[in-house]
C-alpha positions as a Markdown table, in Angstrom:
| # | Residue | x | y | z |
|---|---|---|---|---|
| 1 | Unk | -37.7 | 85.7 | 146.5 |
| 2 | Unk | -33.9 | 84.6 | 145.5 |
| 3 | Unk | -33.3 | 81.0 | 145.5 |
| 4 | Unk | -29.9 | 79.8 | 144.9 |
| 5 | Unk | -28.0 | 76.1 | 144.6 |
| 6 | Unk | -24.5 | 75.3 | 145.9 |
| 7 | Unk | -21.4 | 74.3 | 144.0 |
| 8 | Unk | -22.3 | 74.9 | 140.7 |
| 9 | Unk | -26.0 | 72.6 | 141.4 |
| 10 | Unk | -29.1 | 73.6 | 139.5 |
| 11 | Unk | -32.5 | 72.7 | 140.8 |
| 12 | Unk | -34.1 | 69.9 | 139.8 |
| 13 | Unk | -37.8 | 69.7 | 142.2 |
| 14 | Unk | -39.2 | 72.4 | 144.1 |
| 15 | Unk | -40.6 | 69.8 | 147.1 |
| 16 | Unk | -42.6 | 72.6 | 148.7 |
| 17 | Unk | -43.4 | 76.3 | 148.0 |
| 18 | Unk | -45.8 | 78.5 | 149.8 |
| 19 | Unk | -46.7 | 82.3 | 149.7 |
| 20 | Unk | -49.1 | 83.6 | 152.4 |
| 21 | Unk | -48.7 | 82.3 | 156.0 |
| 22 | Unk | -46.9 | 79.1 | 156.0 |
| 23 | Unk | -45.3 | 77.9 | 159.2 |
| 24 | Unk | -41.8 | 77.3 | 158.3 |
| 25 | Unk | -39.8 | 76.0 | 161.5 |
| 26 | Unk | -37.2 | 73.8 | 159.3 |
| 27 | Unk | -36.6 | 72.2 | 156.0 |
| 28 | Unk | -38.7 | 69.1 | 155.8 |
| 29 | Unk | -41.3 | 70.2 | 158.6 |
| 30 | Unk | -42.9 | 73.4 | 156.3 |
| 31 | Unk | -46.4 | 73.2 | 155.9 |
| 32 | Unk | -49.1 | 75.4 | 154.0 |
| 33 | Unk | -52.2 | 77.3 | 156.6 |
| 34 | Unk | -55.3 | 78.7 | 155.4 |
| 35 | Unk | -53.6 | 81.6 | 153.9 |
| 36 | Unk | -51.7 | 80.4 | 150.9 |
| 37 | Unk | -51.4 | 81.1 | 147.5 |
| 38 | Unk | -51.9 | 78.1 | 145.0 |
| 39 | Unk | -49.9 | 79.0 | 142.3 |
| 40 | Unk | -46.9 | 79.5 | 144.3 |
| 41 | Unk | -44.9 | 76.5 | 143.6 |
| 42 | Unk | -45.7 | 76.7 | 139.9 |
| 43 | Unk | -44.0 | 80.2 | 139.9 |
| 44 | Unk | -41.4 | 78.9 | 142.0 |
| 45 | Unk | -40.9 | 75.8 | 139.6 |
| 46 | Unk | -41.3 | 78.1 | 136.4 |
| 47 | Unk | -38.7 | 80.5 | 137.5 |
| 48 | Unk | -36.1 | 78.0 | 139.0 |
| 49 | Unk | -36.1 | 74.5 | 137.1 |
| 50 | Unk | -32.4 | 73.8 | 135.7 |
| 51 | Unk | -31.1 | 77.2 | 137.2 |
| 52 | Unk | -28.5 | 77.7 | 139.7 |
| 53 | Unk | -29.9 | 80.6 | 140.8 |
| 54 | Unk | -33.4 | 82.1 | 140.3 |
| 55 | Unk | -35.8 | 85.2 | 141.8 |
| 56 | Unk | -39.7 | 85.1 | 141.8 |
| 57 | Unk | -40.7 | 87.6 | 141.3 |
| 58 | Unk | -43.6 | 88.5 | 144.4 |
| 59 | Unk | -45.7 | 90.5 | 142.2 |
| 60 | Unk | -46.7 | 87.3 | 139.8 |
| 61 | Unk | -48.6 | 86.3 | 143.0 |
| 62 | Unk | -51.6 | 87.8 | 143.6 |
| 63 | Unk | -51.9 | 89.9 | 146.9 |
| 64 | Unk | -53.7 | 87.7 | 149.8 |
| 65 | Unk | -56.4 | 89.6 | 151.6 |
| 66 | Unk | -56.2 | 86.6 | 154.2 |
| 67 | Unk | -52.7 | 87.6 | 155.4 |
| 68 | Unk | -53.6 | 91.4 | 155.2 |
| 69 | Unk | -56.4 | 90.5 | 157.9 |
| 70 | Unk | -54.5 | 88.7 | 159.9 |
| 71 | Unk | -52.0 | 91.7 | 160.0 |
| 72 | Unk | -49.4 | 90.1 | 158.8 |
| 73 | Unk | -47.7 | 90.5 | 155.3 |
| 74 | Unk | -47.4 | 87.6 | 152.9 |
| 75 | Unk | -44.0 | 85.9 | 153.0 |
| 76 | Unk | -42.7 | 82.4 | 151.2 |
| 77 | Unk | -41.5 | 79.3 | 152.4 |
| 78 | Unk | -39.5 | 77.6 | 149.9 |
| 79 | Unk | -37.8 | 73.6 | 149.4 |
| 80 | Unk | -35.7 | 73.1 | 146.3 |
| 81 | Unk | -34.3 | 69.8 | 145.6 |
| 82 | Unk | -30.5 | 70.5 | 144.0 |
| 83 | Unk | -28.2 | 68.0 | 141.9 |
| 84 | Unk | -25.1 | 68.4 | 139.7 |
| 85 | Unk | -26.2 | 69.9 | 136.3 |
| 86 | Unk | -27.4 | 66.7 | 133.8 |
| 87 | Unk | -24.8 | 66.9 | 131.5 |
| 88 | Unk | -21.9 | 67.0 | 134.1 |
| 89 | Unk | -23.1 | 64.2 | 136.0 |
């Protein structure tokens, strides 16, 4: 997973983060099912805080056997929260 800031922002929240089977229609409407890893955003927020750009890394999530059996593969859903850097603000 790449996540990424415009103009020169880092990120400063992750509002949502999901791996397994999240319905992701649009930003602000995502929401976590049945099949969803827990420590998802903390990798997400672990990786990316006070970065412009980040990758998690899909391995440091354990491999869902509730996405395998619904025959679909794992996939994220990601919300980062972006502002100018601290120190340039």
């Amino acid at each position: 997973l790449n996540v990424g800031c415009a103009h020169g922002d880092v990120v400063v929240g992750v509002t949502f983060a999901s791996y397994g089977t999240p319905s992701a229609s649009q930003c602000g409407a995502y929401a976590v099912s049945t099949c969803h890893s827990g420590s998802a955003k903390a990798a997400v927020e672990a990786a990316c805080m006070g970065r412009e750009t980040c990758s998690v890394a899909t391995d440091a999530i354990p491999t869902l056997a509730c996405a395998v059996a619904a025959g679909s593969d794992a996939k994220w859903a990601v919300e980062v929260q972006c502002a100018p850097r601290p120190w340039l603000a």
